[in-house]
Amino acid sequence: MRTVDLEVVRGLYKKAGAARLKLDIAPRFKPGDRVKARNINPPGHTRLPRYVRGREGVVERDHGVFHLPDARVAGQDDRPQHIYSVRFSAQELWDAEAPSEDSLNIDLWDDYLDSA
Amino acid sequence: MGSGMSSNAIRGPDSETALRVKALESLLLEKGLIETAAIDELIELFENRLGPWNGAKVVARAWTDPDYKTRLLQDGTAAIAEMGFEAVQGEEMVVVENTADVHNIVVCTLCSCFPWATLGLPPVWYKSAPYRARTASDPRGVLREFGTEISEDTKVRVWDSNAELRYMVLPERPAGTERLDETALAELVTRDSMIGVSKVARPD
């Protein structure tokens, strides 16, 4: 195991863990697209929380290409793909009585989404 | 929401936690897994280099420099790096702007993701299960508990930072600060206002 020395700590001042990948992968969606989060229940790690599964939202921003943590944690291929900021209304997620203009944005990978 | 960190078992030089940390430090040094200089540098990093004073400078500049604000909202990562704030857990930054019409609040429902480079380490309540669950489902209720009333005409937008991107709120510049310069403005900006649980108060 490598000794944690000054050089290791000074690495933290830099963007050492930059996660964005410079890969030319086509996005499946574009801002404005209506999408539905898949209702998946994987036994392992996922970044798709239950509260958005099966819910419909709108793609607001394409963040670019990143690894898919679900695959990476499982020791599989990294499955690089686009992440989007997807906006869901509070009424869609929680309560038909919620303020109609309130909303939640969450970052979702291509593999988590279908067209709605 | 209490911090839960006030008991003697946790704080103080002879507390259980302090003794455990000392024991761990001795063991790591004895086994050659870490160097003393590296420990000092880590403490320097988290106590003095990474903290909300960085984010406050970004906010104050955005309030006084419209071109910078445009860059900050378009590409948070680059605009924050421009100010010299680059560090672990700040690699991909998104900055969202509070206005009279929109109030933004940041949460990490899956764990405790937080923009270290601009805000430092997260407060204990940010990592707590109640904050994480209720900010997503009842943000106005959580805001009220922080003493922040949001009018019905203002939209509340929650940002769940579940991926590799880190979020920071650009709070509204309070009235009565027209004559303050960037340095004085930065002193008004709190950590909580950049998480979005409170607003920046106008100066006395």
XYZ file of C-alpha atoms in Angstrom, chain B residues 3-181:
179
model
C -26.127 18.983 15.163
C -25.937 16.126 17.664
C -22.248 16.892 18.109
C -22.266 18.710 21.436
C -21.785 15.809 23.867
C -18.552 15.436 25.813
C -18.073 11.982 24.331
C -17.379 13.634 20.970
C -15.870 17.044 21.705
C -12.913 18.055 23.837
C -9.262 16.978 23.947
C -9.911 13.938 26.183
C -13.140 12.847 24.531
C -13.533 9.305 23.314
C -13.382 10.471 19.692
C -10.202 12.520 20.222
C -8.484 9.585 21.936
C -9.533 7.194 19.201
C -8.205 9.571 16.527
C -4.879 9.855 18.386
C -4.612 6.066 18.620
C -5.360 5.713 14.899
C -2.811 8.389 14.033
C -0.099 6.647 16.098
C -0.827 3.309 14.457
C -0.826 4.745 10.918
C 2.494 6.488 11.586
C 4.078 3.404 13.209
C 3.081 1.233 10.285
C 4.430 3.795 7.824
C 1.042 4.245 6.112
C 1.036 8.029 6.446
C 3.641 10.743 7.043
C 3.338 13.443 9.717
C 3.727 16.150 7.079
C 0.806 14.655 5.152
C -1.429 14.747 8.242
C -0.516 18.405 8.824
C -1.266 19.178 5.190
C -4.654 17.403 5.366
C -5.609 19.435 8.427
C -4.471 22.616 6.687
C -6.521 21.682 3.617
C -9.767 20.998 5.447
C -9.433 23.672 8.134
C -8.052 26.573 6.135
C -8.183 25.988 2.389
C -11.551 24.377 1.733
C -14.485 26.180 3.267
C -17.490 28.400 2.619
C -15.283 31.497 2.470
C -14.297 30.265 -1.024
C -17.915 30.039 -2.153
C -18.621 33.440 -0.576
C -15.956 35.029 -2.789
C -17.504 33.425 -5.861
C -20.935 34.777 -4.883
C -19.646 38.291 -4.146
C -17.911 38.413 -7.510
C -21.051 37.230 -9.297
C -23.022 39.985 -7.536
C -20.606 42.686 -8.702
C -19.460 41.417 -12.107
C -22.328 40.606 -14.520
C -20.025 38.953 -17.070
C -18.625 36.686 -14.377
C -22.143 35.800 -13.238
C -23.066 34.794 -16.794
C -19.997 32.564 -17.020
C -20.692 31.105 -13.578
C -24.245 30.075 -14.450
C -23.207 28.709 -17.855
C -20.131 26.754 -16.762
C -19.760 26.678 -12.987
C -16.667 24.477 -13.058
C -14.649 26.843 -15.265
C -15.821 30.049 -13.557
C -14.996 28.703 -10.084
C -11.605 27.432 -11.279
C -10.987 30.946 -12.602
C -11.098 32.118 -8.954
C -8.510 29.468 -8.066
C -10.879 27.056 -6.325
C -10.135 23.633 -7.661
C -10.112 20.629 -5.384
C -11.437 17.185 -4.764
C -15.270 17.104 -4.718
C -15.480 20.243 -6.819
C -14.572 18.776 -10.184
C -17.945 19.304 -11.856
C -19.854 22.299 -10.555
C -23.333 23.552 -11.335
C -24.431 26.898 -9.909
C -28.145 27.688 -9.665
C -29.429 31.206 -9.143
C -31.994 32.377 -6.610
C -34.221 35.213 -7.797
C -37.471 36.807 -6.675
C -39.248 34.048 -8.631
C -37.150 30.970 -7.827
C -35.646 29.571 -4.633
C -33.169 26.693 -5.029
C -32.173 24.179 -2.349
C -29.532 21.438 -2.607
C -29.643 17.936 -1.145
C -28.027 14.560 -1.705
C -30.725 11.990 -1.032
C -28.444 8.979 -1.581
C -25.544 10.038 0.657
C -23.936 13.398 1.421
C -22.428 14.770 -1.813
C -21.310 18.354 -1.238
C -19.104 20.858 -3.110
C -15.976 20.720 -0.929
C -13.920 23.131 -3.068
C -16.339 25.998 -2.504
C -18.197 25.076 0.715
C -15.842 22.747 2.618
C -17.103 19.636 4.367
C -20.870 19.255 4.793
C -22.557 20.141 8.087
C -23.857 17.187 10.140
C -27.511 18.007 9.458
C -26.887 17.908 5.688
C -25.859 14.253 6.066
C -28.796 13.344 8.309
C -31.550 11.061 7.013
C -34.366 13.517 7.902
C -32.795 16.385 5.903
C -32.137 14.106 2.937
C -35.626 12.612 2.856
C -37.654 15.677 3.689
C -35.823 18.194 1.495
C -36.840 16.134 -1.515
C -40.469 15.607 -0.503
C -41.237 18.725 1.569
C -38.689 21.445 0.816
C -40.944 24.267 2.000
C -41.378 22.524 5.359
C -37.612 22.100 5.761
C -37.020 25.722 4.764
C -39.557 26.865 7.363
C -37.627 24.932 10.035
C -34.521 26.874 9.011
C -36.546 30.066 9.456
C -36.826 30.624 5.713
C -40.324 31.512 4.515
C -40.795 31.217 0.769
C -43.820 33.020 -0.600
C -46.420 31.093 -2.588
C -45.508 33.071 -5.698
C -41.915 31.839 -5.575
C -41.117 28.476 -7.138
C -39.063 26.079 -5.035
C -36.554 24.001 -6.974
C -34.765 21.091 -5.308
C -31.465 19.772 -6.706
C -30.646 16.170 -5.764
C -26.908 15.734 -6.371
C -26.843 11.977 -6.864
C -24.271 11.898 -9.684
C -20.757 13.278 -10.121
C -21.882 16.898 -10.295
C -21.887 19.178 -7.278
C -24.374 21.995 -6.764
C -24.102 25.410 -5.219
C -26.755 28.099 -4.893
C -26.068 31.682 -5.937
C -28.176 33.472 -3.316
C -29.960 36.763 -3.912
C -28.013 39.894 -3.118
C -29.833 41.532 -0.220
C -31.213 45.055 -0.441
C -29.204 47.729 1.312
C -25.845 46.442 0.023
C -25.516 48.736 -2.992
C -22.525 50.557 -1.532
C -20.597 47.500 -0.354
C -17.563 46.315 -2.289
